[in-house]
Coordinates of C-alpha atoms and ligand atoms in Angstrom, one line a residue:
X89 CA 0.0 0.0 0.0
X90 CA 1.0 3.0 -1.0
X91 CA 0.2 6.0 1.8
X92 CA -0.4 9.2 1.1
X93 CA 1.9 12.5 3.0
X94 CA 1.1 14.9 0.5
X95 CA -2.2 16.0 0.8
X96 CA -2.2 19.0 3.0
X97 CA -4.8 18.7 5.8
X98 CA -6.6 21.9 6.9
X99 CA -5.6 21.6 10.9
X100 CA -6.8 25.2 11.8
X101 CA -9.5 25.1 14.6
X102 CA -8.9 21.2 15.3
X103 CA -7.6 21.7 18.9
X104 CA -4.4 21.6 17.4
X105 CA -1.8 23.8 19.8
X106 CA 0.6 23.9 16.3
X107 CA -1.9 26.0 14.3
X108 CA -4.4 27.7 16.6
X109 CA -0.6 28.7 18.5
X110 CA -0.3 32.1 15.9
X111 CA -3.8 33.6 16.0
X112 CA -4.2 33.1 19.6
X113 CA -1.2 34.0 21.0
X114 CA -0.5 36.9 18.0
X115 CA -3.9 37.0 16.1
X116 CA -2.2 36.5 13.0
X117 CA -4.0 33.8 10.8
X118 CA -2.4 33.1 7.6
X119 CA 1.2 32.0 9.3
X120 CA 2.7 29.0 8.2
X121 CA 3.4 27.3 11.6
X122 CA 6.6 24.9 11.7
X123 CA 7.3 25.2 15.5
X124 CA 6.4 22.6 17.9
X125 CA 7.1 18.9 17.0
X126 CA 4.1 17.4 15.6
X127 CA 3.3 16.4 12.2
X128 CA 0.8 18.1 9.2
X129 CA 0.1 14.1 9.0
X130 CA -2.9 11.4 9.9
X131 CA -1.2 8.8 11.4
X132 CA -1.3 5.3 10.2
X133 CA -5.2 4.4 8.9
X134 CA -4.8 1.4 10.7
X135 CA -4.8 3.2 13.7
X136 CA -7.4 6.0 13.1
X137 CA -10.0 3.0 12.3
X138 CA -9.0 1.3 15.3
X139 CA -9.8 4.9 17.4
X140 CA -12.9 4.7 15.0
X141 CA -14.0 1.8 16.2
X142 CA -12.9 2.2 19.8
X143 CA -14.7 5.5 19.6
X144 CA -18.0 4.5 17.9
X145 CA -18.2 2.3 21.1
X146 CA -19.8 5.1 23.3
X147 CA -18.5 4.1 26.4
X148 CA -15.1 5.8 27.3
X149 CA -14.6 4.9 30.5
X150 CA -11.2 3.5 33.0
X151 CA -9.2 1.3 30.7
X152 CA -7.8 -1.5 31.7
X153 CA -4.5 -1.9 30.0
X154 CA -4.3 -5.4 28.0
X155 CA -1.2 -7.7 28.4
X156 CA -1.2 -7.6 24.1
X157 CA -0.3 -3.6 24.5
X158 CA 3.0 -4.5 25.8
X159 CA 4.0 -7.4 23.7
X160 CA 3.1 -5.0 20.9
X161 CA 5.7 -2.5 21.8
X162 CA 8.5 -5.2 23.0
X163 CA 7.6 -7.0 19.3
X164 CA 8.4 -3.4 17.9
X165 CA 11.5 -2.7 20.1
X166 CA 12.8 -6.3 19.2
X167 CA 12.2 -5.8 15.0
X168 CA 12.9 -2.1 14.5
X169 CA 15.9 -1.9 17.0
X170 CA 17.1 -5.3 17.9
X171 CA 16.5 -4.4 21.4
X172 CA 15.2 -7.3 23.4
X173 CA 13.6 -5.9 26.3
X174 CA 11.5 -8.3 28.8
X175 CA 7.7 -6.9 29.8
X176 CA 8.8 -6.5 33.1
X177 CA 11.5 -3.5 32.8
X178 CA 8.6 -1.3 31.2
X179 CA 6.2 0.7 32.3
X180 CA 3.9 4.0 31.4
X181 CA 3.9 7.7 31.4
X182 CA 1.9 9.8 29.9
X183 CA 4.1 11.6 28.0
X184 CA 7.9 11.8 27.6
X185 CA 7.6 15.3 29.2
X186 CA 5.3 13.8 32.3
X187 CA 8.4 11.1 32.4
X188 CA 11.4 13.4 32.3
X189 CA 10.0 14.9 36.1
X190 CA 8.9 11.5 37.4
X191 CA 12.5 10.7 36.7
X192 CA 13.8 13.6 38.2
X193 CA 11.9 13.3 41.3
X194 CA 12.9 9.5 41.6
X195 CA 16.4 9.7 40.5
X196 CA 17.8 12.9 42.5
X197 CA 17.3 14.6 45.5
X198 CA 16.6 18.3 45.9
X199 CA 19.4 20.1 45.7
X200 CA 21.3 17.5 43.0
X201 CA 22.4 18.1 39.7
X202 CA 21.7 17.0 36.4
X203 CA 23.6 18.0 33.2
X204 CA 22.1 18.2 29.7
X205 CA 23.6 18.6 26.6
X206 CA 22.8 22.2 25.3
X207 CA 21.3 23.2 23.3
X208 CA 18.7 21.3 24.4
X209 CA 15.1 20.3 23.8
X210 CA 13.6 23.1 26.4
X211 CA 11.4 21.1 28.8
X212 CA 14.8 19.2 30.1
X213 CA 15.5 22.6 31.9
X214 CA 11.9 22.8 33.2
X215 CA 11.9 19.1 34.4
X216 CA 15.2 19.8 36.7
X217 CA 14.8 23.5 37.7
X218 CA 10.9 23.3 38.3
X219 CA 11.4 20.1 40.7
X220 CA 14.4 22.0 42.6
X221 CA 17.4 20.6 41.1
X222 CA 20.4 22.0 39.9
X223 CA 20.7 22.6 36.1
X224 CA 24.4 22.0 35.0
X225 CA 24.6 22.5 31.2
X226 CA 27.1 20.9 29.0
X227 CA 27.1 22.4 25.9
X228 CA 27.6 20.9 22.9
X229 CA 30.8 21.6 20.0
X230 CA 29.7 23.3 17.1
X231 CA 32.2 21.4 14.5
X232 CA 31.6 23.0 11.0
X233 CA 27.9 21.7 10.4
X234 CA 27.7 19.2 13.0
X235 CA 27.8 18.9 16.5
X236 CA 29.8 16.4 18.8
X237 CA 29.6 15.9 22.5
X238 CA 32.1 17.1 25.3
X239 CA 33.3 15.2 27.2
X240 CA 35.8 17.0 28.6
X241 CA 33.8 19.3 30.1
X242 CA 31.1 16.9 31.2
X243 CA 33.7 15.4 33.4
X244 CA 34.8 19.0 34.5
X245 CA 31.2 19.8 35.6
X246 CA 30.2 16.5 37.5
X247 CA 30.7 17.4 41.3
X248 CA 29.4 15.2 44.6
X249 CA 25.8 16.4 44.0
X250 CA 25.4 15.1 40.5
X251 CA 23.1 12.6 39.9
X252 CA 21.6 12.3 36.5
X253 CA 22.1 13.0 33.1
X254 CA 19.5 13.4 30.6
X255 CA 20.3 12.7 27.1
X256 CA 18.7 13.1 24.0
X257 CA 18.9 10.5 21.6
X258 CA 18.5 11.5 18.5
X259 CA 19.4 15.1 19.3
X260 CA 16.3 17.4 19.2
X261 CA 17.1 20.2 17.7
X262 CA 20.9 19.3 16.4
X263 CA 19.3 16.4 14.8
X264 CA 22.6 14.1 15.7
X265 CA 21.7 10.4 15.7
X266 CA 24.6 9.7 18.4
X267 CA 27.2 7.2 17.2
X268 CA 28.1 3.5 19.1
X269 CA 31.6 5.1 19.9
X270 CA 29.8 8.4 21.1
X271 CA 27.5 6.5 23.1
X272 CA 30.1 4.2 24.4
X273 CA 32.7 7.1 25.5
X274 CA 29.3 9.2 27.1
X275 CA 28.5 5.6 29.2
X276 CA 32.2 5.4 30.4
X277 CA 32.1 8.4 31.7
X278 CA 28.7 7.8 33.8
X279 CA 29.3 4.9 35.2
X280 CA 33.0 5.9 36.4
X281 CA 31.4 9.1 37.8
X282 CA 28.4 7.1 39.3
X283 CA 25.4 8.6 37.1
X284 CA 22.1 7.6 36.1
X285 CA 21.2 8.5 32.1
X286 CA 17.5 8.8 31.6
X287 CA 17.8 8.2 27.9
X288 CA 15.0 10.3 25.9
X289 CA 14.8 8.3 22.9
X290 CA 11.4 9.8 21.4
X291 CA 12.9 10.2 18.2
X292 CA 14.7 6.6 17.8
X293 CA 12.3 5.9 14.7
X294 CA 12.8 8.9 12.7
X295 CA 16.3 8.1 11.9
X296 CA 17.3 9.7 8.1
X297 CA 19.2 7.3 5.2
X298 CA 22.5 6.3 6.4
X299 CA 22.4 6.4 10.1
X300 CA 21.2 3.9 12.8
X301 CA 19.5 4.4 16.2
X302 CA 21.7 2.4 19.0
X303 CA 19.8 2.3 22.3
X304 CA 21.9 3.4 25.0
X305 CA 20.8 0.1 27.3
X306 CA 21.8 -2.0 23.9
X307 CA 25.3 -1.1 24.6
X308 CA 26.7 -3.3 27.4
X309 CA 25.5 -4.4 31.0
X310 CA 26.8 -2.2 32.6
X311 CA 25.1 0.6 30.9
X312 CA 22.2 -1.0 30.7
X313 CA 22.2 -1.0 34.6
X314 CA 22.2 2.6 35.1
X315 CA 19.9 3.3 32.0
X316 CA 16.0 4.4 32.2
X317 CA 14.8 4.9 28.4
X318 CA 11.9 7.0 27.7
X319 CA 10.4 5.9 24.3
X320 CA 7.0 6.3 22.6
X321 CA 4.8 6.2 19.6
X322 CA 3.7 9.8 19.5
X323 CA 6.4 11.5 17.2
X324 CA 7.4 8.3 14.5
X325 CA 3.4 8.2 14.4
X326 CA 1.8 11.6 15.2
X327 CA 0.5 11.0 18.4
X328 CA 1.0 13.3 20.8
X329 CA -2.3 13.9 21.6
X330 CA -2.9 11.1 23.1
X331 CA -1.2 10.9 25.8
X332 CA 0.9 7.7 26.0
X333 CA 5.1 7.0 25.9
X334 CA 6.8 3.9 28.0
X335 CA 9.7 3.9 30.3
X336 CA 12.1 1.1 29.6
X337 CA 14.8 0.2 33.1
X338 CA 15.9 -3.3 33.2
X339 CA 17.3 -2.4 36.5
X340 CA 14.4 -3.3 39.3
X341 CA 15.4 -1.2 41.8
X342 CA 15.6 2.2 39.2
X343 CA 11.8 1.2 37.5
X344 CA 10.7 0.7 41.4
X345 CA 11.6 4.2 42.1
X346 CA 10.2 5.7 39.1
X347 CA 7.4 3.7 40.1
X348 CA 7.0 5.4 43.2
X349 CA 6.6 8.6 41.9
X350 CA 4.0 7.4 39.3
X351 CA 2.2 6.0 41.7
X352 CA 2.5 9.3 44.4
X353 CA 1.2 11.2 41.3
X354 CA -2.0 9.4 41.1
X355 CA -1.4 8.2 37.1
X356 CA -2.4 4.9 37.4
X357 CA -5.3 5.4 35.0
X358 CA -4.2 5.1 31.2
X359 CA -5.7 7.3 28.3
X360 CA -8.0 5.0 26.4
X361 CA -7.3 6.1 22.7
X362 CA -3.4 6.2 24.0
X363 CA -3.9 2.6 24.6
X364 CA -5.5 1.6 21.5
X365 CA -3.1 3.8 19.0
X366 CA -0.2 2.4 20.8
X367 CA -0.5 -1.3 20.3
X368 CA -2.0 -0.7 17.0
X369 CA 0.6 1.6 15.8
X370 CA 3.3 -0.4 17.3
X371 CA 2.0 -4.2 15.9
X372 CA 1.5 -2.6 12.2
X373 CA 3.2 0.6 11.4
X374 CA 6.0 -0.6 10.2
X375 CA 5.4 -0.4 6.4
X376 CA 4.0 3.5 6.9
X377 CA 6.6 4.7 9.3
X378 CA 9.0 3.1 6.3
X379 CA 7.5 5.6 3.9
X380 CA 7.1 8.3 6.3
X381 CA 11.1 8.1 6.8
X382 CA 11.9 8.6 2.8
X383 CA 9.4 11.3 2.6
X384 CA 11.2 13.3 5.5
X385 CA 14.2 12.4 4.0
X386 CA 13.3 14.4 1.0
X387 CA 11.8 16.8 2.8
X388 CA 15.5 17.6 4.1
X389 CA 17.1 17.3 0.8
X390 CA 14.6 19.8 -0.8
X391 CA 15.3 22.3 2.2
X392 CA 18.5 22.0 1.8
X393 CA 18.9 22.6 -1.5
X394 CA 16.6 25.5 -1.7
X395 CA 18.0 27.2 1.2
X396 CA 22.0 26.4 -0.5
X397 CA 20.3 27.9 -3.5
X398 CA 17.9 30.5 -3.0
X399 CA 18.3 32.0 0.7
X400 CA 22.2 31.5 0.9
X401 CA 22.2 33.8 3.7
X402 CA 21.3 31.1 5.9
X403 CA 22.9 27.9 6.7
X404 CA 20.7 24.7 7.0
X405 CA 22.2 22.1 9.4
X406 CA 21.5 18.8 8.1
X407 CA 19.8 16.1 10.3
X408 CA 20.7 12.7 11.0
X409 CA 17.6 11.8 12.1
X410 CA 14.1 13.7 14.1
X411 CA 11.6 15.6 11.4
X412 CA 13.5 18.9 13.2
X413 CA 15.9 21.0 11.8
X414 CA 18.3 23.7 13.1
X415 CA 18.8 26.8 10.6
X416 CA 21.6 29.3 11.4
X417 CA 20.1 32.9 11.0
X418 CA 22.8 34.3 12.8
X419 CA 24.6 36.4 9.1
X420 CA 20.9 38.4 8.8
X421 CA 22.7 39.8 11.7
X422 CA 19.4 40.1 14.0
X423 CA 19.5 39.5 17.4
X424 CA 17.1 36.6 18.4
X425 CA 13.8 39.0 18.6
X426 CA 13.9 40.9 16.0
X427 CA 14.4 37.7 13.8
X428 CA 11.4 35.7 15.7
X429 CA 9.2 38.7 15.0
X430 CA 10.7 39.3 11.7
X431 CA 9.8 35.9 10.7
X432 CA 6.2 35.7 12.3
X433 CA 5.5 39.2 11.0
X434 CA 6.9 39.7 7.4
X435 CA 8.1 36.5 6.5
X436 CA 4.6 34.7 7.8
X437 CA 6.6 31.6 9.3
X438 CA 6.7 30.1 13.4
X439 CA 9.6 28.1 13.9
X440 CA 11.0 27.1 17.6
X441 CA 13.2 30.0 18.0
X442 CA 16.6 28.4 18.7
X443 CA 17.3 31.0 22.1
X444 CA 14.7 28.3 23.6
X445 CA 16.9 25.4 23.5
X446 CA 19.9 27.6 25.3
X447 CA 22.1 30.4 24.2
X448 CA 24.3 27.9 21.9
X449 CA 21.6 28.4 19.4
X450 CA 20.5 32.1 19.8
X451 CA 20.6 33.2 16.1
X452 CA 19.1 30.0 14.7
X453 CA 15.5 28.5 14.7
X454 CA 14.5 25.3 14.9
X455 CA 12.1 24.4 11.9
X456 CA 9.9 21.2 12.0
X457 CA 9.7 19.4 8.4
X458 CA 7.2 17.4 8.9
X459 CA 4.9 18.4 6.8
X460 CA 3.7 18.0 2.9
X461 CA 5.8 19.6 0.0
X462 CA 3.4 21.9 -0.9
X463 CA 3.5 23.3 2.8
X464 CA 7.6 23.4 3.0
X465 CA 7.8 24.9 -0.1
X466 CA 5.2 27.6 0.5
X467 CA 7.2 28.2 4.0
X468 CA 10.9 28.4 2.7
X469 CA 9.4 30.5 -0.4
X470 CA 7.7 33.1 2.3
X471 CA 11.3 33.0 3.8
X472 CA 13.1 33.3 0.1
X473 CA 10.5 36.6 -0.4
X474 CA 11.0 38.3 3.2
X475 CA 14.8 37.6 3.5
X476 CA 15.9 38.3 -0.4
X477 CA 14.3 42.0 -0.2
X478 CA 15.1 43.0 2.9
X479 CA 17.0 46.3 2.6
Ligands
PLP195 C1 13.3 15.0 22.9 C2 11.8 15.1 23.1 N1 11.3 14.6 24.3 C3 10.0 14.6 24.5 C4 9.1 15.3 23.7 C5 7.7 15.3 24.0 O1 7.2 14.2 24.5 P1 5.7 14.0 25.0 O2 4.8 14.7 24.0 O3 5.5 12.5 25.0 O4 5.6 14.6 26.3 C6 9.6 15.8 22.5 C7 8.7 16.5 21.6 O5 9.1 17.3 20.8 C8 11.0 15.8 22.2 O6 11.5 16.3 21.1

């Protein structure tokens, strides 16, 4: 079957926080929005006629979560990653970003720090500050058009009180699918210095041609030990809506503490159409998500290109993997405002404006490709009009 990511769906007035974001917040209505990562996709139609059906039901009340819903995401784990992970290292959140302060809470005590690699996927800062810890950031190397870890520094900043590191794997918004060596000199480093990872590996599916996800707890025992994963269907499938990502820990005593806190934050209860989409999505999206992956993939060459071609003024940083890309504004010499508003207000774009994920990328924006052609091309041509005849 062939599926269809080029017909552009109106999402305007759907509850949908990407497109009602610009006249609500701005009252501007005709703004391209390529900001916050979702996708201008239906997911798979396997799983909209499973909500269909689940929905035509009528009766929505407490789910009880089937025993097939986790063999479906260890069977998906197991094919699309070679990750054999038993049913009893996993449990739920509902949402990565719910996850990332459950973790927190369970891994580190007030007053503790945790480092994250900067520039940074913004709700890592909110996770640590808002719960009381101590953000330590450890910025990533710009290296020509690609970024590489520190690890020098890393092991500068780790002091008595650091706990936990929270990685991002893929790299939202750098895009870097991290390498085995990568991964492997990172996991030295944690377990000499004694630090849980909580591994956010939301994006482990959207990897582009040429590069391959490695789950940090795939890469030895030892690793594995000190590893919590945070993995989901919403981004590879466009869920987010729904309310529904998995913790992987195949360490008892680190799930038991997560556990705690789920529990002491009265989640028990799952999200019915969370439930459905995920087992569905994760027992037969595999040929969609396939063609989802070259789609985005061409998606990034085409913005590429036109942006080499037709806005030269800006330099597009190439992803590895994630729909997301990072685009440095910095030679229209604005400072991070005046470009945000310059885009939003002449241009008629939204992007993520890169001063969000940490200074390391004020100057740049974040812009999500996820989208049909006619939509990018529309965007980057808006761009091509407001940047070309700027004074
Ligand atoms: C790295 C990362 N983690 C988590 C999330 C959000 O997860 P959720 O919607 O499950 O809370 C995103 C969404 O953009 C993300 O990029």
């Amino acid at each position: 079957m062939r599926y269809d990511f080029d017909t552009v769906l109106d999402r305007r007035r759907t509850h949908s926080l990407k497109w009602d974001h610009c006249r609500d917040s701005f009252g501007l209505d005709d703004v391209i929005p390529m900001w916050v990562a979702d996708m201008d996709f239906a997911a798979p139609p396997a799983v909209v006629e499973a909500i269909e059906r689940r929905a035509a039901h009528g009766a929505y009340g407490y789910v009880s979560v089937p025993e097939s819903f986790w063999e479906s995401a260890i069977g998906w784990l197991e094919r699309r990653h070679e990750w054999t992970v038993e049913r009893r290292w996993l449990h739920r959140a509902p949402g990565v970003v719910p996850a990332l302060s459950l973790s927190v809470n369970a891994f580190t005590e007030p007053g503790d720090a945790v480092v994250v690699q900067t520039p940074v996927y913004y709700p890592f800062f909110h996770a640590i500050e808002n719960n009381g810890r101590r953000l330590v950031r450890n910025p990533l190397i710009a290296d020509g058009d690609t970024y590489r870890m520190d690890l020098a520094d890393l092991e500068r900043k780790i002091d008595s009180r650091t706990r936990l590191l929270i990685l991002c794997s893929p790299h939202n918004p750098v895009g870097r699918v991290w390498t085995r060596p990568e991964l492997e000199a990172l996991g030295e480093i944690c377990i000499r210095r004694n630090l849980v990872v909580l591994s956010d590996e939301i994006h482990m599916d959207l990897t582009l041609p040429g590069h391959t996800h490695v789950p940090l707890a795939t890469m030895s025992p030892a690793l594995a030990d000190r590893t919590v994963t945070c993995v989901a269907p919403s981004k590879t499938f466009n869920l987010a809506g729904l309310s529904m990502s998995l913790i992987v820990a195949s360490n008892p005593e680190l799930l038991a503490r997560y556990e705690r806190q789920f529990d002491a934050s009265g989640l028990e209860i799952a999200s019915l159409f969370g439930t459905v989409a995920l087992e569905v999505a994760y027992r037969s999206g595999d040929e969609w998500l396939d063609q989802l992956r070259e789609y985005i993939a061409e998606n990034v060459d085409f913005a590429e290109r036109f942006i080499r071609e037709r806005i030269p003024s800006l330099r597009f940083i190439r992803p590895e993997g994630t729909y997301l890309a990072l685009v440095d504004c910095r030679r229209l010499g604005m400072p991070q405002k005046a470009l945000d508003d310059f885009l939003l207000r002449t241009a008629r774009v939204y992007f993520d404006s890169g001063s969000w994920f940490g200074e390391e990328a004020a100057g740049f924006e974040r812009i999500n490709l996820g989208c049909p052609r006619a939509t990018l091309t529309e965007a980057l041509e808006r761009m091509e009009r407001a940047i070309n005849s700027r004074p």
